[in-house]
CSV table of C-alpha atoms in Angstrom, one decimal:
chain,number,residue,atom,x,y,z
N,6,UNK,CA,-14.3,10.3,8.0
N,7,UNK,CA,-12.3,8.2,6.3
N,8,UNK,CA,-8.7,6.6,8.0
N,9,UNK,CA,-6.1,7.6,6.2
N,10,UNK,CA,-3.3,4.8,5.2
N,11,UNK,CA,0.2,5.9,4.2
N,12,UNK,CA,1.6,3.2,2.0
N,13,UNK,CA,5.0,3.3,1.1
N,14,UNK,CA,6.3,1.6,-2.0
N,15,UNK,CA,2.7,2.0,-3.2
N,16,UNK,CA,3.4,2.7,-6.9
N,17,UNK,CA,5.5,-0.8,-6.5
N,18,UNK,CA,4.4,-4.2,-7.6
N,19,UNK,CA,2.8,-5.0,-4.2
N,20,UNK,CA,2.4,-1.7,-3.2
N,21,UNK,CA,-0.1,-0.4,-6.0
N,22,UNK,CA,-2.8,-3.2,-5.8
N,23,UNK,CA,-2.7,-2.6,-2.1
N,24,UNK,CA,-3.4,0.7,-2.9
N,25,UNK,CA,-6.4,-0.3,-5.1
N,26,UNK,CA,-8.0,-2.8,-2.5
N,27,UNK,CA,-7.7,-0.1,0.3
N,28,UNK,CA,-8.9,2.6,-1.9
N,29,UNK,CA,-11.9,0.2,-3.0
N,30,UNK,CA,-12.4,-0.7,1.0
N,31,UNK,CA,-13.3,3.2,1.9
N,32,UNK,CA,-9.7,3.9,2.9
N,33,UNK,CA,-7.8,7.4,2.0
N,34,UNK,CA,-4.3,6.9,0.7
N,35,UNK,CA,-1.3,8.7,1.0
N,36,UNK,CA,1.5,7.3,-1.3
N,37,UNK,CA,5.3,7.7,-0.7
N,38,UNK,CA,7.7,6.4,-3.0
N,39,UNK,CA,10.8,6.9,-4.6
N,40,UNK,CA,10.2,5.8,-8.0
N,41,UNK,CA,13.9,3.9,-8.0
N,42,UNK,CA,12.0,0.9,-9.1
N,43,UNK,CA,8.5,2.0,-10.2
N,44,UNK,CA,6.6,4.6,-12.3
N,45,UNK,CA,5.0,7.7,-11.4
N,46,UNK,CA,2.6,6.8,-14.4
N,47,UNK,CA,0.9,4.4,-12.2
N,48,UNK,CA,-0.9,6.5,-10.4
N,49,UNK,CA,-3.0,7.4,-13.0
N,50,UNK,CA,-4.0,4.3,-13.2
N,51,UNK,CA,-5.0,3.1,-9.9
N,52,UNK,CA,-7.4,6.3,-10.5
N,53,UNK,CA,-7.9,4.5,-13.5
N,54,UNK,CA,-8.9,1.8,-11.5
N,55,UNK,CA,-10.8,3.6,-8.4
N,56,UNK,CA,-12.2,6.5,-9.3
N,57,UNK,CA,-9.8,7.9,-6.9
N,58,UNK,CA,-6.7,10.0,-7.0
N,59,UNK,CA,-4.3,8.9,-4.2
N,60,UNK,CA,-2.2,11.6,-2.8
N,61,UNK,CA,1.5,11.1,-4.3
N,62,UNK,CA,5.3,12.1,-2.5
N,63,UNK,CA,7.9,11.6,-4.3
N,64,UNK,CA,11.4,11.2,-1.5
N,65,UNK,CA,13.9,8.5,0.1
N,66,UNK,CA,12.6,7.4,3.5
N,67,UNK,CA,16.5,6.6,4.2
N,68,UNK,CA,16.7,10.5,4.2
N,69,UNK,CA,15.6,11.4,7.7
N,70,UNK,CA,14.9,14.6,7.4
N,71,UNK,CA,12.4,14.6,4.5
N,72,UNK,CA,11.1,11.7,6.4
N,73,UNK,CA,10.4,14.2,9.4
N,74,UNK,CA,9.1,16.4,7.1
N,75,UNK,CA,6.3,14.5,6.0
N,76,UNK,CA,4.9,13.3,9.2
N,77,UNK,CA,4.7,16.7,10.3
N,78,UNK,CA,3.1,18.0,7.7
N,79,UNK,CA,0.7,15.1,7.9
N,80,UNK,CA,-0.7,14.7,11.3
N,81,UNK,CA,-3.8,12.2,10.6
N,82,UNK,CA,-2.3,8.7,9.7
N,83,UNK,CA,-3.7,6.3,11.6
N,84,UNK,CA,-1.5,3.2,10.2
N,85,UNK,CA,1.0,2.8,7.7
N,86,UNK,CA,2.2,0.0,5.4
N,87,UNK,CA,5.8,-0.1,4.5
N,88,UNK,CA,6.3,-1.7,1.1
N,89,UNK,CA,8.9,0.6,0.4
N,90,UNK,CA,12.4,-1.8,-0.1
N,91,UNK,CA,14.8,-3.5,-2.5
N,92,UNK,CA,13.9,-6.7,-3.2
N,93,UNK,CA,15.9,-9.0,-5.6
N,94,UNK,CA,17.6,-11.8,-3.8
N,95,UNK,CA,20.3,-12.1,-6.5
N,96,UNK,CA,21.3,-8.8,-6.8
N,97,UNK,CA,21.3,-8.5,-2.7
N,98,UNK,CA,23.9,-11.0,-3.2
N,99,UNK,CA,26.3,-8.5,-5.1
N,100,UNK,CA,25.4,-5.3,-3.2
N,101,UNK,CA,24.6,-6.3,0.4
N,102,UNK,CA,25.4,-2.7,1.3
N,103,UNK,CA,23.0,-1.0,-0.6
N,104,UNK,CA,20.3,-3.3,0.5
N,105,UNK,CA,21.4,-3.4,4.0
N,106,UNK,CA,21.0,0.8,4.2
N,107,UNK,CA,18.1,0.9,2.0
N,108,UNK,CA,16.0,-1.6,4.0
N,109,UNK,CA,16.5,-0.8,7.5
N,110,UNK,CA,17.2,2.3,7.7
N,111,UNK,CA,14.0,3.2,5.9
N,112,UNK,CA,12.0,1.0,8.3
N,113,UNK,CA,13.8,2.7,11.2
N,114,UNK,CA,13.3,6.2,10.3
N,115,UNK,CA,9.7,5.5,10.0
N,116,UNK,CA,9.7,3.5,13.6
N,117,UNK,CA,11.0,7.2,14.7
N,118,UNK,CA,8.5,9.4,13.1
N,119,UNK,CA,6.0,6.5,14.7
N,120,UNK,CA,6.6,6.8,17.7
N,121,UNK,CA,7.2,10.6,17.6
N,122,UNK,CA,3.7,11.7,15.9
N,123,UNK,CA,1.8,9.2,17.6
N,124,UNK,CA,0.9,7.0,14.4
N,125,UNK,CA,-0.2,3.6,16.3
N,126,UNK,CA,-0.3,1.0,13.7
N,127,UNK,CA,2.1,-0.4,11.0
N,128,UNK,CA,1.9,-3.4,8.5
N,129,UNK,CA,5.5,-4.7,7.7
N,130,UNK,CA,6.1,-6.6,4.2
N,131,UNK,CA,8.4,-9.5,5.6
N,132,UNK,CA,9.5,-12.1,3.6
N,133,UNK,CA,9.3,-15.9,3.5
N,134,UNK,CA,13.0,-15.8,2.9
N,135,UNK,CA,13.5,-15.2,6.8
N,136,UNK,CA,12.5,-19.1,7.1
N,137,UNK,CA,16.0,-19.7,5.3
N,138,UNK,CA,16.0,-23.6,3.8
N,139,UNK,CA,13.5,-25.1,6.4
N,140,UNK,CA,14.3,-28.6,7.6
N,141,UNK,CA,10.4,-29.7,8.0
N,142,UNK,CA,7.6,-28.4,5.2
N,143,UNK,CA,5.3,-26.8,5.0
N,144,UNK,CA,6.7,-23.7,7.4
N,145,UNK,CA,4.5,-22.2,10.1
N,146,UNK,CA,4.8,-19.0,12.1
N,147,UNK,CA,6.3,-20.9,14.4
N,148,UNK,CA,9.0,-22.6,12.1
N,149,UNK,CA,12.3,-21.4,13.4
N,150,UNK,CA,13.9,-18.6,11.3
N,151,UNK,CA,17.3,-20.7,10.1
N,152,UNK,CA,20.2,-18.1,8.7
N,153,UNK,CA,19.0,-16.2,5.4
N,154,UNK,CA,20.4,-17.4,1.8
N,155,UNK,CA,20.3,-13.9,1.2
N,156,UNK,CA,21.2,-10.0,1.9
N,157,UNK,CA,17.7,-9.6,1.4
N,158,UNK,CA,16.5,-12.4,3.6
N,159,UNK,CA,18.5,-11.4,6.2
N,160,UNK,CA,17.2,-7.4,5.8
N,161,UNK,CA,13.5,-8.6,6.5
N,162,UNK,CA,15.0,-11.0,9.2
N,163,UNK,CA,16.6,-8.1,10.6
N,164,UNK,CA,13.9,-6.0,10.5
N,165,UNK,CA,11.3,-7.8,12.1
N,166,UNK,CA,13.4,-8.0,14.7
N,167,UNK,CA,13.7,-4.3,15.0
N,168,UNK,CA,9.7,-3.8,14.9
N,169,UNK,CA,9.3,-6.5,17.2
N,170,UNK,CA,11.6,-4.7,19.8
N,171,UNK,CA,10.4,-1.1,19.3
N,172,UNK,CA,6.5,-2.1,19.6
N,173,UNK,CA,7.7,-4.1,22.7
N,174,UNK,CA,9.5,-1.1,24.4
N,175,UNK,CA,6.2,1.6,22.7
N,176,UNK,CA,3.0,0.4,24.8
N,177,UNK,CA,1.4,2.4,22.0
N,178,UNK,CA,2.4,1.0,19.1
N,179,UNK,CA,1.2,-2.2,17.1
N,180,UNK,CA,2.4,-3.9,14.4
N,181,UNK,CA,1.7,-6.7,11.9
N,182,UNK,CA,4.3,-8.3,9.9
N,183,UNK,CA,3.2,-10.3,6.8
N,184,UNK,CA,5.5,-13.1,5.5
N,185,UNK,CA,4.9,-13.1,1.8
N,186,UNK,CA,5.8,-16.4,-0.5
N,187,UNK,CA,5.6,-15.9,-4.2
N,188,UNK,CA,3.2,-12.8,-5.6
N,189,UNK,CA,2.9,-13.2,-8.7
N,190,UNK,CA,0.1,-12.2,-11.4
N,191,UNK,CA,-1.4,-8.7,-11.9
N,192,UNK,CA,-4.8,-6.7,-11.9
N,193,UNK,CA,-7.4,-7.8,-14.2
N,194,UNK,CA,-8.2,-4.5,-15.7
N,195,UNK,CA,-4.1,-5.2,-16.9
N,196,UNK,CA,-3.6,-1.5,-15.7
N,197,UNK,CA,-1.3,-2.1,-12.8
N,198,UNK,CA,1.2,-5.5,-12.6
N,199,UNK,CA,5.2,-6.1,-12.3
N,200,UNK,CA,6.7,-3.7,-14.0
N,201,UNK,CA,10.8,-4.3,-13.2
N,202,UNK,CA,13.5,-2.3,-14.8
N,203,UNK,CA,15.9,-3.6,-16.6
N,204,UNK,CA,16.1,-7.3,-16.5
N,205,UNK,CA,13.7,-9.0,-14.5
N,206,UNK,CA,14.8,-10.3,-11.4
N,207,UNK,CA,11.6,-12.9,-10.7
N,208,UNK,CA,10.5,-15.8,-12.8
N,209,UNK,CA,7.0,-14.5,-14.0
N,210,UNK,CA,8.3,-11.1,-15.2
N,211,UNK,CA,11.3,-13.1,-17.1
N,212,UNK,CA,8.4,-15.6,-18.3
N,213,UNK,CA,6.2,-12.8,-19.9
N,214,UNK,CA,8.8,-10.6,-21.1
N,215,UNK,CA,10.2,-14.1,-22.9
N,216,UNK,CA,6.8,-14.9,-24.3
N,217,UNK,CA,6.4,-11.6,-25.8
N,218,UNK,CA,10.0,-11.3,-27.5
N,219,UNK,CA,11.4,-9.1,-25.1
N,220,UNK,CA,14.4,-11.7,-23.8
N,221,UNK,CA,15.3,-14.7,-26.0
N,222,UNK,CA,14.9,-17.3,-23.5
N,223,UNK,CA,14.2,-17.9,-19.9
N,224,UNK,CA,16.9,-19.8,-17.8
N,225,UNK,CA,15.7,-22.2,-15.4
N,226,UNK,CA,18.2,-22.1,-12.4
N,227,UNK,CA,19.0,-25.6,-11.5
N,228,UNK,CA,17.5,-28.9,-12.1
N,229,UNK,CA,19.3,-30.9,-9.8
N,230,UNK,CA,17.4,-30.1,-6.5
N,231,UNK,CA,15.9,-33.0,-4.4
N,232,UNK,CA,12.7,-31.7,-6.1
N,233,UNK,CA,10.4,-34.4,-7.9
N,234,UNK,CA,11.6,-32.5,-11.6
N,235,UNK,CA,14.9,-31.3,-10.2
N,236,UNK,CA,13.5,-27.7,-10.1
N,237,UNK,CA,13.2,-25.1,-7.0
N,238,UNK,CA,9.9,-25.5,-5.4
N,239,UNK,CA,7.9,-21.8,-4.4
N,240,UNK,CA,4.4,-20.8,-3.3
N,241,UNK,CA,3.1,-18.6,-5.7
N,242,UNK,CA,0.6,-16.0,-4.4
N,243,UNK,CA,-1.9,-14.0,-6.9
N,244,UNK,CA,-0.4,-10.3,-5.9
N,245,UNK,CA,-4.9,-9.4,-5.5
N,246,UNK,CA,-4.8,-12.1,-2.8
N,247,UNK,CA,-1.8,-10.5,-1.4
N,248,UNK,CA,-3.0,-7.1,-1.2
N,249,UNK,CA,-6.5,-7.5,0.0
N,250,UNK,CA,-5.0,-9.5,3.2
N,251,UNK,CA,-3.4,-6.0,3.8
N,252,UNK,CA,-6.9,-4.9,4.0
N,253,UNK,CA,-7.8,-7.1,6.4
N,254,UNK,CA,-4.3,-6.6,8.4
N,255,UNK,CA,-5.5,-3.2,8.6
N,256,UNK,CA,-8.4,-3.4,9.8
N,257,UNK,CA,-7.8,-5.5,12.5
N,258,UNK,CA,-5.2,-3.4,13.8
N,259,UNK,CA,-7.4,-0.3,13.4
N,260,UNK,CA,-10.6,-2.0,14.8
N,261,UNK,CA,-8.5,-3.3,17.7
N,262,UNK,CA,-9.1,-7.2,16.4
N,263,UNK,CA,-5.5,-7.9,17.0
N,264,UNK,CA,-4.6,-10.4,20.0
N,265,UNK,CA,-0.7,-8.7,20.7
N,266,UNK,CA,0.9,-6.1,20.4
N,267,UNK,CA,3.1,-8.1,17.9
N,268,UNK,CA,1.9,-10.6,15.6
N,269,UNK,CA,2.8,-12.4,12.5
N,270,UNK,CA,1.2,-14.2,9.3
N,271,UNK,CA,2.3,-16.3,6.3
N,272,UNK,CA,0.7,-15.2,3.0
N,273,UNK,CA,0.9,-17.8,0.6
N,274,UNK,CA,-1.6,-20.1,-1.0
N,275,UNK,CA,-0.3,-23.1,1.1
N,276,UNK,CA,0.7,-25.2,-2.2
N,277,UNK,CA,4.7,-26.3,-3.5
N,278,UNK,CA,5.1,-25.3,-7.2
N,279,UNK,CA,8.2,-26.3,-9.2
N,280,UNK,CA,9.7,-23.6,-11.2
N,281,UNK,CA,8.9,-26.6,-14.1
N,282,UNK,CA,5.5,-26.9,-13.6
N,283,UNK,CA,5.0,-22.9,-13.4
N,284,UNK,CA,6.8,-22.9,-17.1
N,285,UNK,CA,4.2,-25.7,-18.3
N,286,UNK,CA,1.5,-24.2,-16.7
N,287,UNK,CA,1.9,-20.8,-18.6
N,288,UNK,CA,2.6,-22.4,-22.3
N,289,UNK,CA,-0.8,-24.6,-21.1
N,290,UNK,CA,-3.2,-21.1,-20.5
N,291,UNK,CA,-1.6,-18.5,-22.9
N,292,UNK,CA,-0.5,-21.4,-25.4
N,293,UNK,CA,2.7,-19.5,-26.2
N,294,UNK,CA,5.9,-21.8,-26.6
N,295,UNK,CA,8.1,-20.2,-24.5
N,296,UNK,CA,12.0,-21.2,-24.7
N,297,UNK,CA,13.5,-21.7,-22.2
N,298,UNK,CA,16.9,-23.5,-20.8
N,299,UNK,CA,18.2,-25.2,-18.0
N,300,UNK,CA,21.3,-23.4,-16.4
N,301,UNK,CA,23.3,-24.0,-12.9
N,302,UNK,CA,22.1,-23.2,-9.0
N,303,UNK,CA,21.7,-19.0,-8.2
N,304,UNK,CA,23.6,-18.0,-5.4
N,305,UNK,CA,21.1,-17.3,-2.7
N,306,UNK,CA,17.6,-19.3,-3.8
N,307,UNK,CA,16.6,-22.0,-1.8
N,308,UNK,CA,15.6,-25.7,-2.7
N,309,UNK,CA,11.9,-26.0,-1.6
N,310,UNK,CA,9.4,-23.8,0.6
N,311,UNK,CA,5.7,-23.1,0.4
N,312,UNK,CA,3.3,-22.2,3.9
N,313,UNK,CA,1.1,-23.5,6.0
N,314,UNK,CA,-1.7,-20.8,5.7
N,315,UNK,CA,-4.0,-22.1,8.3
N,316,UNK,CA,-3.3,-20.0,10.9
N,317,UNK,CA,-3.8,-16.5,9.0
N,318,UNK,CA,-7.4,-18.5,6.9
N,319,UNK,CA,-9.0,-19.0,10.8
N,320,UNK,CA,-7.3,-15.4,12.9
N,321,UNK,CA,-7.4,-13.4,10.1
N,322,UNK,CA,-10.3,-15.2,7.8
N,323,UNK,CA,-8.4,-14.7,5.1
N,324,UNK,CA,-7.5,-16.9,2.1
N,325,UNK,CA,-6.0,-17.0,-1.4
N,326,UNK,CA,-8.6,-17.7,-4.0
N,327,UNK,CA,-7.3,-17.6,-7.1
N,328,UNK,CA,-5.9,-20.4,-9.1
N,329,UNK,CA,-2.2,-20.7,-10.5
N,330,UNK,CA,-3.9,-20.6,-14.0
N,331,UNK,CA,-6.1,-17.7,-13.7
N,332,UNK,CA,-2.8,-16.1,-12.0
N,333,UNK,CA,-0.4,-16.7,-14.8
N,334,UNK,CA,-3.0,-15.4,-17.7
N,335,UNK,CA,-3.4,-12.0,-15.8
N,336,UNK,CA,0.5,-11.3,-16.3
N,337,UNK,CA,0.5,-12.4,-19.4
N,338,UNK,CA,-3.0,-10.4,-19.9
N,339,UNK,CA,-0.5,-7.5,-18.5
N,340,UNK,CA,2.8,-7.6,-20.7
N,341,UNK,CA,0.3,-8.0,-23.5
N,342,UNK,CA,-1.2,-4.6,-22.5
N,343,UNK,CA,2.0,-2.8,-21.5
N,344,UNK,CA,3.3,-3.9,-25.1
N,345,UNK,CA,0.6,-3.5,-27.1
N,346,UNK,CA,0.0,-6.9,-28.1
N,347,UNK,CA,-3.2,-8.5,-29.2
């Protein structure tokens, strides 16, 4: 019989193509979400994708209750991956409450319902942003965690923390938390990819949406780093490669592959990109001219940071696979097909 995987955030960004690779790898999937920042629409088409249906709940995990609810009524997960959280570091910036209750009070009613209805194993969506500004690059697991830029750094900071402590004092509990650089890209069918309301709070979203007509221009934020072109320097993961190391995160909890309790892993393709060279690099493989402008520094982003990968390619035998350009034509591939362009 098949394990069943709750995945929360799962009609997110992230949280969808996890959804597809786990579906794809023999997995049954439960889905909860909110919608506050995704569309119910898109699990049509991760059956689209599959051939499979996932099964759909539609609540707040900050509600505790509801929370409660659903673990009793479903009695059979044996792992969970919480996607489920607000993620734009500039917006954390001007609503640190909102982020702070949303993101860890989710993850802690879910701790609760863990540890209560015996579900043993939980993936955690960290953050590369709990590395702060790192004095020595590229950052290891073992890179001290400097203070967070951001709200939102400091909620995945925080939160680890929390899973670390409850697996620690919960023999029977395990837990994996994935630090995530960049994702960036979407499916190749185009059916699923960043879909953000409003106005994009990432670079490739603003890029498309720029390239297709949708925002006039796209503002670089600073080109006065210590960065060879003056522009912020990221990591920038295919979201495919992402997910499918969930896959494998899952599996080794469930097969008991995991050495601790505990344990952590950068995701990232282990190269430094400059917000420049992204913007060349998509005119080059769509060969759209996309406008853009320099503009000053935003409050919270950080100069320079990409991973050392090498411990999660040999423990987990993982790795990212796909190249920057075939990354940046699948989103562009994406907003085409969400807009109806040829």
């Amino acid at each position: 019989m098949a394990l069943k995987i709750l995945v929360t955030g799962g009609t997110g960004y992230i949280g969808s193509h996890t959804v597809v690779e786990l579906q794809q790898s023999g997995y049954e999937v439960i889905i909860v979400d909110d919608l506050s920042n995704s569309e119910k629409a898109t699990v049509n088409n991760i059956e689209q994708i599959t051939g499979i249906r996932p099964h759909f709940e539609q609540f707040d995990l900050t509600d505790r209750n509801k929370t409660h609810d659903f673990f009793k009524r479903n009695p059979e997960i044996a792992a969970i991956i919480h996607f489920a959280a607000a993620k734009a570091v500039g917006e954390s910036v001007q609503m640190p409450l909102h982020y702070y209750r949303n993101n860890i009070v989710s993850l802690m009613n879910l701790l609760e319902c863990q540890i209560e209805y015996q579900v043993p194993n939980i993936v955690f969506s960290s953050s590369c942003t709990v590395y702060g500004q790192p004095e020595v690059l590229p950052v290891t697991e073992q890179t001290p965690r400097l203070e967070p830029e951001s709200p939102y750094g400091n909620t995945k900071r925080i939160s680890e923390d929390i899973l670390r402590d409850t697996i620690k004092a919960n023999p029977g509990l395990k837990g994996i938390a994935l630090r995530y650089f960049n994702p960036v890209g979407a499916h190749d069918s185009a059916l699923i990819g960043e879909l953000p309301r409003g106005v994009p709070g990432n670079l490739v979203p603003f890029i498309t949406q720029t390239a297709a007509g949708i925002r006039e221009e796209l503002s670089v934020f600073g080109d006065d780093y210590d960065t060879p072109d003056g522009s912020a320097i990221r990591d920038f993961i295919h979201v495919v490669d992402l997910a499918k190391a969930h896959v494998v995160a899952i599996n080794r909890l469930t097969g008991n592959g995991n050495k601790e309790a505990y344990e952590v892993f950068n995701l990232g393709t282990g190269n430094g990109v400059s917000v420049l060279e992204l913007v060349h690099t998509f005119r080059k493989v769509t060969g759209v001219d996309l406008k853009f402008k320099i503009v000053g520094r935003r409050a919270g982003d950080i100069e320079k940071i990409w991973a050392d990968t090498s411990y999660a390619n040999e423990e987990l035998g993982w790795k990212a696979e796909k190249t920057l350009e075939e990354t940046l034509l699948s989103a562009w591939n994406w907003e085409k097909n969400i807009r109806g362009i040829q």
